[in-house]
Amino acid sequence: MSESAVAEIALQPGHPRHFLKLETQTAMLFLLPSFLGFMIFMALPIAASLALSFTNWQLISTPSFVGLQNYIKLFTVDPALYTILRNTLFFAVEYLAVNIIVSLTLAVWISSLKRGKAIFRVIFFLPTFTPTIAASVVWLLIFTPDGLADSVIRSLGLGLPNFLLSSSWAMQAVVLVTLWANVGYNVVMFNAALDLVPKHYLEAAMIDGAGPWRRFWRIRLPLISPTVFFATVMTAITSLQVFDEIFAMTRGGPGSATATLGFAIYQKGFTNFQMGYASALAWVMFVMIMALTILQFHMQRKWVHYDD
Amino acid sequence: MKVLKKTLLLAAISGSLFATAASAEQINLTWQMWTGSDADTKGWQHLADMVNAKYPDIKVTLTTTGWVDYWTRLPVLAASGQLADIVSMQSLRMPNFYSLLEPLNDRIAADKFDVGAFTPSIIGGMSVDKQLYGLPYDVGPWVIYYNQDALQAAGIHLPKPGWTLAEFTDAAKKLTKDGKYGFGITPQNYSVLASAWGDRYVNDAGELDLTNRSAIAAAERVIGFAAKDKVAPLVPSSADAGTVIQGRFYSGNVAMYIDGPWSIIGMKDKVKFKVGSTTLPRADGELTAVTAGSGFGIARTSKNKDAAWKAIQVLTSPEALQYLAEQGRALPARTASQSSWYKVAAKDITNGGEALDYSLAHSVPYAITNNWAAVENLFNQYFPPAFGGSADAKQTMESIQSLAQQ
């Protein structure tokens, strides 16, 4: 067929030219609601928050452009920023480490059980169903001065101060409550991954005389490392955004001991009505999360084993 | 017969035409209000119906939210252009939100509305720069509530309005024994007590001034109740230390605490002891009690401001406040209606009426800054460590002052 003949066929009425295959069009049609949802509820607010971070919008007044003033103030004037960054990183690192260790330990323990695996999975997963704010209020009453935690500490003779009144210990209370509320998610995920480790690898190792610790370290952990990596990235991201527990239990106190980025964004935006400044803080949080996630993806090459 | 039929038909047609015209003139107003319970909501709905009863062409639709959510939603609704026609406002929040409301002075002058019928301190509380932005429905000075049984068991004479700080501290010390405390204090009590003692934490220009000698001296006294005298339990820097202390008072664990008249109704059902009330303790001079209260303003964005003005006059009318008083909902902002409230709400509280009368007679405007919500947040964060003895008054006030100005 000559080139002119092709052109003639394409231009004939009744034979519209399809730029996309029918199945591609169908796929796009099905993806459209999700795409629109993403654009309206994610992309647009993200773009709006970036734009607002260059304004002095006080929520009930018209915003005016202030350039980089919010960012300059954030890093040069605000006496609280570095405390907030330190608290956020401290919480994220401690919570991430404790969460991964505890959830992995519990998952290994559950997978070693002959009976009752399902019931223990449910027990540890149950708190993730509980609204965090409600759970945090209950924990607040437990940790409140002269509350249950104080009675236990006194009766055991541990000599610890009240957690919520101590600048050194308040964050530990937040870590503990966050761990209680969320550890079940990783437990279930690790448990599922452990159950998928081929049994013959472990049996071969046993025949070769490898003990439980060696089998875990040399076989099970490398084989579930992609799951551990996923859990680490997701847990790091959520821990950098911690808010509910702090809002309900400490309001950033005592002093500024538990003031984190998530709480500071709320406080600046909805208590102080400095929405432009809060947006700038949100972008600082975004950069932090992005940097740490890139670092984790970079580091994974050294310890994550994919079964390619 | 034919004539009668025609007449009836004509009457029906003209009636329906009039009805159509009347419904076309119907004005629908929205009213946003906070609420604490179903009974509370019912009370507000009754007030909305009172507007409709007086002005059949005005219908008020009530929307309610919880107290805490109300103040988070309000700026969001304003920013998204969804404010109701009638906006409920608390005096302590007025400096933050008055720009959302219609100034009322011109309407008051035009209608010769009698502002003098209200307690002056709450008119001050609903005003900014001498411009009134809302008509108040309630007013309340902070007072001390005490466990009368505990005081009598400790051999303490029931305190009279106008008692001194020395008498108060002495009573609190005597009441602190067997794991129970004489006094329950919260970080937010600082400004109320400092005002009562005549100490100043806001300067003449209306700016926060927590580091002057007077403000620090007041902080030393407040912190001293917990840190030095140990007559008050420690509180965490949590969402609502006030609720924690109130709960400890209800359970008999704390013998005295600071609250407003708005808490009386809930209190009577929750305690198993006789409750008494007296004024805040005064320092060397006269007591200077601050008050708070709430009212209703007209949204600047409202398209029915004239109707909203009529409606808020009904919502704060003597009849409406009488109804609220009889329900025990609030100490009416109208002075003439206050005796009804004493008879109903304060009748079981020893010296309840006297404490309120004395406080109202000694009331002064509550000095607050335009970022008061942020300042109170910082009080919540920074006072608890000081109560625990790990920071002194000067450090505490310097930290709050520095952070409040960011």
XYZ file of C-alpha atoms in Angstrom:
714
model
C 0.000 0.000 0.000
C 1.376 3.388 -0.958
C 1.695 6.302 1.509
C -1.078 8.200 -0.251
C -3.386 5.223 0.021
C -2.793 5.097 3.810
C -3.601 8.784 4.056
C -6.783 8.322 2.098
C -7.969 5.487 4.347
C -7.246 7.521 7.463
C -9.216 10.487 6.210
C -12.231 8.530 5.043
C -15.404 9.467 6.914
C -16.755 6.718 9.206
C -13.291 5.523 10.123
C -12.199 7.849 12.937
C -8.526 7.719 13.714
C -7.837 6.255 17.191
C -4.746 7.651 18.808
C -5.060 5.184 21.682
C -5.982 1.554 21.642
C -9.416 0.666 22.910
C -8.049 -1.127 25.951
C -5.868 1.871 26.810
C -8.902 4.103 26.602
C -10.829 1.745 28.884
C -7.965 1.688 31.359
C -7.822 5.475 31.384
C -11.567 5.671 31.903
C -11.315 3.432 34.967
C -8.317 5.353 36.242
C -10.015 8.714 35.781
C -11.877 8.823 39.157
C -8.699 7.964 40.984
C -6.738 10.495 38.947
C -9.311 13.213 39.612
C -9.298 12.326 43.310
C -5.515 12.582 43.377
C -5.530 15.910 41.578
C -8.269 17.462 43.748
C -7.373 16.051 47.141
C -3.605 15.594 46.855
C -1.911 17.549 44.066
C -3.964 20.715 44.473
C -3.571 20.978 48.289
C 0.145 20.218 47.937
C 0.540 22.991 45.372
C -1.623 25.290 47.518
C 0.490 24.639 50.611
C 3.661 25.436 48.651
C 2.115 28.678 47.427
C 0.825 29.513 50.931
C 4.267 29.004 52.427
C 5.286 32.215 50.631
C 2.419 34.205 52.154
C 1.434 35.505 55.569
C -2.078 34.009 55.402
C -3.771 34.100 58.797
C -6.692 31.927 57.762
C -9.368 34.570 58.293
C -7.642 37.287 56.290
C -6.514 37.670 52.686
C -3.019 36.235 52.127
C -0.256 38.509 50.908
C 3.018 37.439 49.307
C 6.027 37.636 51.636
C 8.603 35.787 49.556
C 11.011 33.633 51.540
C 10.258 35.455 54.801
C 8.597 32.430 56.455
C 11.569 30.197 55.646
C 14.094 32.816 56.742
C 12.212 33.363 60.007
C 11.995 29.615 60.499
C 15.733 29.046 60.307
C 17.063 32.287 61.772
C 14.541 33.668 64.272
C 12.270 30.920 65.594
C 13.900 29.683 68.802
C 11.789 26.533 68.780
C 12.622 25.116 65.330
C 15.787 23.239 66.232
C 14.159 21.797 69.355
C 11.242 20.644 67.200
C 13.563 19.089 64.598
C 15.598 17.375 67.316
C 12.431 16.015 68.986
C 11.068 14.788 65.646
C 14.271 12.976 64.706
C 14.700 11.574 68.223
C 11.165 10.190 68.205
C 11.475 8.822 64.659
C 14.793 7.051 65.247
C 13.846 5.573 68.615
C 10.346 4.578 67.585
C 11.500 3.098 64.291
C 14.224 1.006 65.927
C 12.003 -0.197 68.771
C 9.048 -0.875 66.477
C 11.079 -2.987 64.013
C 12.857 -4.938 66.774
C 9.700 -5.575 68.823
C 7.480 -6.406 65.847
C 10.100 -8.726 64.352
C 10.615 -10.470 67.695
C 6.880 -10.925 68.182
C 6.435 -12.138 64.607
C 9.211 -14.724 64.997
C 7.718 -15.848 68.301
C 4.228 -16.175 66.804
C 5.513 -18.081 63.780
C 7.285 -20.519 66.115
C 4.035 -21.370 67.897
C 2.399 -24.688 67.166
C -1.026 -23.410 68.240
C -2.759 -20.052 68.711
C -0.980 -18.150 65.934
C -4.197 -16.547 64.747
C -5.290 -15.450 68.208
C -1.953 -13.761 68.955
C -1.987 -12.039 65.569
C -5.448 -10.669 66.441
C -4.346 -9.599 69.940
C -1.401 -7.605 68.628
C -3.333 -6.220 65.668
C -6.338 -5.164 67.753
C -4.952 -1.788 68.926
C -4.508 -0.669 65.312
C -8.311 -0.653 65.050
C -8.597 1.686 68.040
C -8.822 5.395 67.194
C -5.468 6.820 68.243
C -6.959 9.875 69.913
C -9.261 7.740 72.090
C -6.426 5.395 73.031
C -4.162 8.359 73.801
C -6.719 9.884 76.155
C -6.888 6.605 78.094
C -3.091 6.482 78.241
C -3.071 10.103 79.404
C -5.165 9.073 82.399
C -2.793 6.167 83.048
C 0.271 8.424 82.954
C -1.266 11.426 84.696
C 0.418 12.374 88.018
C -0.813 10.029 90.783
C -2.338 7.806 88.078
C -1.950 4.084 87.481
C 1.576 4.310 86.028
C 2.796 6.263 89.088
C 1.268 3.657 91.421
C 2.969 0.815 89.546
C 6.309 2.643 89.480
C 6.028 3.371 93.210
C 5.004 -0.162 94.145
C 7.867 -1.659 92.138
C 10.295 0.799 93.720
C 11.664 1.852 90.318
C 12.301 5.432 91.409
C 11.219 6.890 88.058
C 9.655 10.344 87.794
C 6.169 10.907 86.436
C 6.615 10.495 82.679
C 4.406 13.384 81.600
C 6.073 15.865 83.958
C 9.648 14.990 83.100
C 11.310 16.587 80.089
C 13.506 13.501 79.736
C 10.768 10.899 80.054
C 7.733 12.456 78.358
C 8.864 11.358 74.908
C 9.266 7.803 76.202
C 5.577 7.815 77.148
C 4.692 8.939 73.624
C 6.939 6.244 72.105
C 5.363 3.599 74.323
C 1.796 4.568 73.421
C 2.578 4.855 69.699
C 4.245 1.462 69.822
C 1.253 -0.080 71.604
C -1.088 1.395 69.030
C 0.813 0.504 65.862
C 3.190 -2.422 66.409
C 0.518 -4.944 65.386
C 0.604 -3.838 61.765
C 4.260 -4.784 61.313
C 3.807 -7.950 63.408
C 1.156 -9.238 61.012
C 3.196 -8.243 57.965
C 6.426 -9.878 59.230
C 4.513 -12.940 60.346
C 3.063 -13.394 56.874
C 6.514 -12.971 55.313
C 8.079 -15.469 57.741
C 5.417 -18.033 56.921
C 6.364 -17.777 53.254
C 10.015 -18.695 53.857
C 10.476 -22.098 52.171
C 10.637 -24.805 54.814
C 13.270 -26.836 52.979
C 15.845 -24.060 53.410
C 15.378 -24.197 57.168
C 15.351 -28.011 57.252
C 18.572 -28.127 55.236
C 20.161 -25.653 57.638
C 19.032 -27.735 60.620
C 20.573 -30.853 59.081
C 23.786 -28.848 58.666
C 23.630 -28.091 62.392
C 22.541 -24.436 62.307
C 20.879 -23.323 65.548
C 17.707 -21.136 65.759
C 19.640 -17.857 65.942
C 21.841 -18.749 62.992
C 18.840 -19.914 60.962
C 17.083 -16.612 61.685
C 20.082 -14.447 60.953
C 21.339 -16.281 57.847
C 18.132 -17.557 56.234
C 14.873 -16.077 57.485
C 15.954 -12.453 57.886
C 17.588 -12.183 54.412
C 14.553 -13.816 52.829
C 12.099 -11.400 54.480
C 14.386 -8.392 54.013
C 12.185 -6.811 51.283
C 9.263 -6.856 53.761
C 11.462 -5.443 56.519
C 12.603 -2.717 54.136
C 9.030 -1.810 53.207
C 8.013 -1.742 56.890
C 11.041 0.379 57.773
C 10.291 2.973 55.108
C 6.595 3.182 55.971
C 7.193 3.280 59.733
C 9.841 5.981 59.314
C 7.454 8.121 57.283
C 4.583 7.788 59.780
C 6.871 8.352 62.767
C 8.126 11.617 61.276
C 4.500 12.726 61.037
C 3.510 11.766 64.611
C 0.694 14.001 65.862
C -2.325 12.278 67.471
C -0.557 10.941 70.558
C 1.208 14.242 71.195
C -1.948 16.277 70.663
C -3.917 14.186 73.153
C -1.259 13.332 75.721
C 1.240 16.173 76.021
C 0.352 19.109 73.757
C 4.065 19.367 73.038
C 4.982 19.634 76.722
C 6.274 19.586 79.345
C 7.981 22.729 78.100
C 8.807 21.814 74.530
C 9.989 18.267 75.295
C 7.544 16.541 72.931
C 6.935 19.297 70.390
C 7.424 17.657 66.991
C 6.953 18.916 63.448
C 3.458 17.438 63.116
C 2.297 19.110 66.311
C 4.059 22.402 65.490
C 2.276 22.567 62.105
C -1.091 22.166 63.850
C -0.187 24.655 66.572
C 1.056 27.345 64.188
C -1.816 26.838 61.763
C -4.864 26.267 63.916
C -3.963 27.821 67.270
C -1.788 30.734 66.214
C -3.496 31.188 62.801
C -0.108 31.466 61.045
C -1.121 29.320 58.087
C 1.688 30.567 55.819
C 4.263 29.782 58.472
C 2.667 26.385 59.143
C 2.851 25.624 55.407
C 6.568 26.443 55.421
C 6.988 24.025 58.342
C 5.060 21.383 56.383
C 7.549 21.727 53.536
C 10.437 21.348 55.952
C 8.783 18.113 57.050
C 8.373 17.051 53.426
C 12.069 17.636 52.701
C 13.046 15.701 55.838
C 10.863 12.735 54.940
C 12.015 12.756 51.342
C 15.696 12.914 52.365
C 15.363 10.071 54.847
C 13.399 7.942 52.385
C 16.023 8.477 49.669
C 18.699 7.548 52.221
C 16.810 4.376 53.093
C 16.443 3.428 49.417
C 20.156 4.047 48.960
C 21.062 1.958 52.005
C 18.800 -0.933 51.033
C 21.315 -2.094 48.414
C 23.514 -3.274 51.243
C 21.019 -5.353 53.158
C 17.858 -6.103 51.150
C 17.880 -9.330 49.127
C 15.438 -9.608 46.251
C 14.750 -13.052 44.829
C 15.473 -12.102 41.196
C -74.778 28.614 44.866
C -72.735 29.515 41.796
C -71.781 32.819 43.388
C -70.663 31.061 46.546
C -68.531 28.626 44.525
C -66.927 31.475 42.586
C -66.261 33.365 45.798
C -64.638 30.322 47.411
C -62.546 29.704 44.300
C -61.390 33.308 44.242
C -60.581 33.147 47.947
C -58.596 29.953 47.439
C -56.656 31.441 44.520
C -55.912 34.688 46.316
C -54.990 32.744 49.474
C -52.539 30.619 47.605
C -51.094 33.706 45.901
C -50.599 35.386 49.287
C -49.036 32.221 50.636
C -46.637 32.164 47.694
C -45.763 35.798 48.281
C -45.251 35.170 51.989
C -43.007 32.174 51.404
C -41.005 34.204 48.893
C -40.305 36.706 51.655
C -39.288 34.019 54.134
C -35.745 34.661 55.333
C -33.669 31.671 56.258
C -30.857 32.339 58.691
C -28.185 29.914 59.802
C -26.758 29.962 63.334
C -23.588 28.164 64.414
C -23.276 27.309 68.074
C -21.363 24.963 70.345
C -23.092 22.398 72.509
C -22.214 20.045 75.317
C -25.207 17.715 75.432
C -28.585 16.923 73.898
C -30.275 19.029 76.567
C -27.989 21.895 75.640
C -28.880 21.553 71.956
C -32.572 21.439 72.837
C -32.188 24.718 74.708
C -30.564 26.435 71.738
C -33.241 25.050 69.421
C -35.854 26.565 71.741
C -34.173 29.941 71.322
C -34.113 29.517 67.531
C -37.850 28.807 67.655
C -38.375 31.959 69.730
C -37.034 33.982 66.799
C -39.505 32.323 64.447
C -42.333 32.909 66.940
C -41.603 36.636 67.109
C -40.777 37.062 63.422
C -42.732 34.445 61.434
C -40.859 35.460 58.280
C -37.472 34.586 59.836
C -36.473 30.982 60.230
C -33.279 30.193 62.107
C -31.547 26.894 61.377
C -29.235 25.823 64.181
C -26.002 23.894 63.565
C -23.984 22.710 66.533
C -20.529 21.291 67.253
C -18.599 20.464 70.396
C -16.766 23.295 72.161
C -13.226 22.361 71.093
C -14.186 21.561 67.499
C -16.124 24.806 67.232
C -12.962 26.902 67.487
C -11.053 24.775 64.981
C -13.932 24.837 62.504
C -14.724 28.533 62.821
C -11.654 29.880 60.946
C -11.887 27.063 58.414
C -15.536 27.900 57.693
C -14.616 31.561 57.448
C -11.722 30.856 55.082
C -13.974 28.771 52.848
C -16.822 31.327 52.852
C -19.215 29.095 54.769
C -19.835 31.124 57.910
C -23.377 31.046 59.256
C -25.386 34.277 59.411
C -25.292 34.239 63.223
C -21.916 33.380 64.740
C -21.616 32.482 68.418
C -18.562 34.005 70.050
C -16.830 33.749 73.421
C -15.391 36.954 74.852
C -11.882 35.458 75.199
C -11.855 34.572 71.502
C -13.252 37.906 70.327
C -9.800 39.511 69.717
C -8.993 36.645 67.325
C -12.241 36.625 65.390
C -13.901 40.049 65.576
C -12.907 40.733 61.962
C -15.412 38.061 60.894
C -18.252 39.932 62.546
C -20.344 42.954 61.650
C -19.783 46.006 63.923
C -22.994 46.693 65.846
C -22.598 50.232 67.216
C -24.528 51.895 64.375
C -27.417 49.439 64.613
C -27.507 49.846 68.407
C -27.671 53.628 68.064
C -30.289 53.493 65.282
C -32.596 51.153 67.223
C -31.791 52.701 70.624
C -30.957 49.211 71.827
C -30.323 49.274 75.597
C -26.771 48.032 76.104
C -26.935 49.300 79.692
C -29.186 46.374 80.596
C -26.170 44.044 80.388
C -23.365 43.543 82.897
C -20.708 46.057 81.768
C -17.781 43.611 81.903
C -19.301 41.327 79.283
C -20.135 44.265 77.020
C -16.419 45.056 77.298
C -15.602 41.425 76.549
C -17.686 41.437 73.369
C -16.108 44.703 72.198
C -12.885 45.544 70.433
C -11.715 49.161 70.336
C -15.064 50.279 71.808
C -16.962 48.688 68.914
C -19.456 46.016 69.971
C -19.338 42.887 67.799
C -21.869 40.662 69.544
C -24.789 40.732 71.954
C -23.965 38.652 75.043
C -26.164 35.955 76.550
C -24.081 34.995 79.573
C -21.391 36.310 81.840
C -19.396 34.664 84.548
C -16.655 35.556 86.973
C -14.284 32.803 88.023
C -14.845 31.791 91.621
C -13.583 29.147 94.032
C -15.759 26.073 94.527
C -15.127 24.151 97.719
C -16.009 20.832 99.271
C -17.978 22.089 102.266
C -17.867 18.723 104.047
C -14.063 18.655 103.801
C -13.738 22.224 105.088
C -16.016 21.548 108.039
C -14.212 18.292 108.857
C -10.921 20.226 108.915
C -12.451 22.836 111.244
C -12.205 25.640 108.706
C -14.792 28.433 108.782
C -16.637 28.662 105.484
C -14.860 31.405 103.543
C -16.611 34.706 103.014
C -16.464 36.586 99.713
C -13.403 38.806 99.700
C -11.171 36.434 101.660
C -7.442 36.937 101.474
C -4.647 34.956 99.897
C -3.252 34.211 103.372
C -6.609 32.794 104.521
C -6.891 30.773 101.326
C -3.376 29.325 101.605
C -3.940 28.468 105.263
C -7.167 26.611 104.376
C -5.470 24.795 101.487
C -2.660 23.660 103.786
C -5.098 22.354 106.392
C -7.046 20.495 103.714
C -3.942 18.822 102.275
C -3.650 15.498 104.074
C -4.183 11.756 103.654
C -3.257 11.879 99.951
C -5.822 14.586 99.271
C -5.086 18.117 98.171
C -6.446 21.425 99.385
C -6.476 23.096 95.983
C -6.503 22.026 92.358
C -4.698 24.363 90.002
C -4.295 24.431 86.238
C -1.847 26.438 84.100
C -4.722 28.503 82.702
C -5.606 29.692 86.189
C -2.522 31.932 86.061
C -4.106 34.895 84.291
C -7.319 34.670 86.336
C -5.424 34.657 89.638
C -2.885 37.284 88.555
C -5.802 39.558 87.637
C -7.503 38.907 90.974
C -4.315 39.989 92.753
C -3.919 43.083 90.607
C -0.774 41.792 88.881
C -0.288 42.802 85.255
C 0.814 40.476 82.488
C -0.364 42.691 79.603
C 1.068 46.205 79.253
C -0.752 49.457 78.486
C -0.260 48.895 74.759
C -2.116 45.584 75.020
C 1.051 43.525 74.481
C 1.993 40.433 76.419
C 4.366 41.380 79.234
C 5.094 38.264 81.259
C 8.588 39.225 82.335
C 7.765 42.293 84.409
C 8.188 42.020 88.168
C 4.461 41.927 88.885
C 3.736 39.139 86.366
C 6.629 37.033 87.669
C 5.540 37.589 91.281
C 2.074 36.264 90.385
C 3.661 33.262 88.644
C 5.761 32.572 91.754
C 2.612 32.461 93.886
C 0.721 30.257 91.417
C 3.621 27.858 90.938
C 4.263 27.919 94.683
C 0.905 26.254 95.419
C 2.239 23.065 93.817
C 6.032 23.414 93.949
C 6.544 25.016 97.384
C 3.449 24.619 99.553
C 2.551 21.291 97.910
C -1.154 21.997 98.426
C -2.011 21.335 94.765
C -1.542 18.164 92.710
C 0.694 18.206 89.661
C -0.979 18.287 86.271
C 0.346 17.116 82.908
C 0.682 19.521 80.006
C -2.141 17.752 78.244
C -5.169 18.804 76.270
C -7.387 19.717 79.160
C -5.874 19.986 82.615
C -9.083 21.742 83.701
C -11.119 18.584 83.180
C -8.577 16.538 85.144
C -8.747 18.927 88.102
C -12.532 19.169 87.902
C -12.687 15.361 88.001
C -10.455 15.285 91.069
C -12.707 17.829 92.785
C -15.817 15.797 91.943
C -14.208 12.669 93.370
C -13.323 14.449 96.610
C -9.589 14.263 95.972
C -9.197 18.031 95.734
C -11.066 20.304 98.174
C -11.091 23.610 96.255
C -10.736 24.597 92.621
C -11.387 27.495 90.273
C -14.267 27.431 87.828
C -17.074 29.564 86.458
C -20.839 29.582 87.055
C -21.310 27.648 83.811
C -20.136 24.478 85.635
C -22.666 24.525 88.470
C -25.405 22.529 86.756
C -23.169 19.610 85.846
C -21.477 19.693 89.242
C -24.518 19.051 91.425
C -25.226 15.675 89.885
C -21.640 14.496 90.078
C -20.544 15.195 93.651
C -21.489 13.395 96.826
C -20.759 16.287 99.144
C -22.120 19.732 99.843
C -20.613 22.315 97.506
C -19.894 25.893 98.501
C -18.593 28.823 96.582
C -16.607 31.924 97.318
C -14.569 34.548 95.541
C -11.009 34.136 94.332
C -8.591 35.072 97.118
C -7.482 38.692 97.013
C -3.959 39.964 97.673
C -3.321 43.100 99.760
C -5.741 45.291 97.834
C -9.306 44.820 96.697
C -10.274 41.780 94.657
C -10.277 42.448 90.916
C -12.200 39.568 89.349
C -12.234 38.927 85.635
C -15.199 37.564 83.794
C -15.831 35.693 80.583
C -18.997 35.135 78.653
C -20.414 34.561 75.226
C -22.837 36.012 72.778
C -23.944 36.187 69.189
C -22.617 38.269 66.324
C -23.581 38.775 62.702
C -21.224 37.414 60.066
C -19.794 40.100 57.791
C -20.489 37.725 54.917
C -24.177 37.350 55.794
C -26.634 38.347 53.077
C -29.384 38.895 55.649
C -27.765 41.198 58.178
C -30.946 43.088 59.050
C -32.783 39.841 59.806
C -29.783 38.543 61.749
C -29.783 41.725 63.835
C -33.447 41.127 64.681
C -32.679 37.488 65.478
C -29.774 38.152 67.864
C -31.918 40.664 69.733
C -34.423 37.859 70.320
C -31.680 35.385 71.260
C -30.463 37.781 73.963
C -33.878 39.164 74.950
C -35.026 39.090 78.599
C -37.368 36.188 77.703
C -34.587 34.144 76.085
C -32.164 34.751 78.953
C -34.907 34.012 81.467
C -35.409 30.676 79.705
C -31.659 29.925 79.773
C -31.505 30.935 83.438
C -34.381 28.648 84.345
C -32.637 25.826 82.533
C -29.567 26.650 84.607
C -27.630 26.938 81.363
C -25.894 30.251 81.981
C -25.703 33.215 84.315
C -27.588 35.746 82.166
C -25.679 38.676 80.751
C -28.703 40.881 81.519
C -28.422 41.991 85.119
C -32.210 41.952 85.617
C -32.371 38.234 84.740
C -29.558 37.134 87.039
C -31.709 36.626 90.136
C -33.652 33.883 88.285
C -30.429 32.029 87.749
C -29.438 32.309 91.414
C -32.793 30.833 92.416
C -32.435 27.844 90.112
C -28.808 27.046 89.473
C -27.078 28.390 92.563
C -29.739 27.499 95.142
C -27.921 24.371 96.384
C -24.494 26.007 96.429
C -23.581 27.544 99.763
C -22.942 31.271 99.268
C -23.178 30.741 95.487
C -25.135 33.933 94.848
C -23.039 36.005 97.232
C -19.762 34.890 95.642
C -21.019 35.803 92.182
C -22.509 39.115 93.318
C -19.305 40.122 95.077
C -17.188 39.066 92.085
C -19.385 40.876 89.585
C -19.277 43.984 91.762
C -15.475 43.756 91.724
C -15.119 42.691 88.112
C -12.601 44.193 85.729
C -12.026 43.573 81.991
C -10.046 40.427 81.300
C -6.717 41.588 79.872
C -5.864 39.395 76.915
C -3.779 39.760 73.794
C -4.917 39.081 70.252
C -2.996 35.791 70.279
C -4.421 34.652 73.610
C -5.196 31.108 72.449
C -1.499 30.666 71.616
C -0.479 32.143 74.980
C -2.797 29.768 76.869
C -1.298 26.890 74.919
C 2.143 27.930 76.106
C 0.879 28.206 79.704
C -0.262 24.589 79.306
C 3.154 23.523 78.066
C 5.441 25.466 80.391
C 3.686 25.634 83.777
C 3.576 21.880 84.535
C 7.383 21.487 84.780
C 7.438 24.530 87.050
C 4.692 23.005 89.211
C 6.937 19.938 89.437
C 9.858 22.084 90.602
C 12.084 21.675 87.543
C 11.836 25.333 86.433
C 11.320 28.569 88.326
C 8.757 31.287 87.684
C 11.213 33.606 85.934
C 12.443 30.934 83.492
C 8.882 29.847 82.817
C 7.639 33.334 82.041
C 10.681 34.150 79.891
C 10.137 31.002 77.801
C 6.442 31.729 77.280
C 7.088 35.398 76.499
C 9.764 34.517 73.943
C 7.725 31.814 72.181
C 4.456 33.778 72.200
C 6.062 36.524 70.157
C 7.126 34.212 67.284
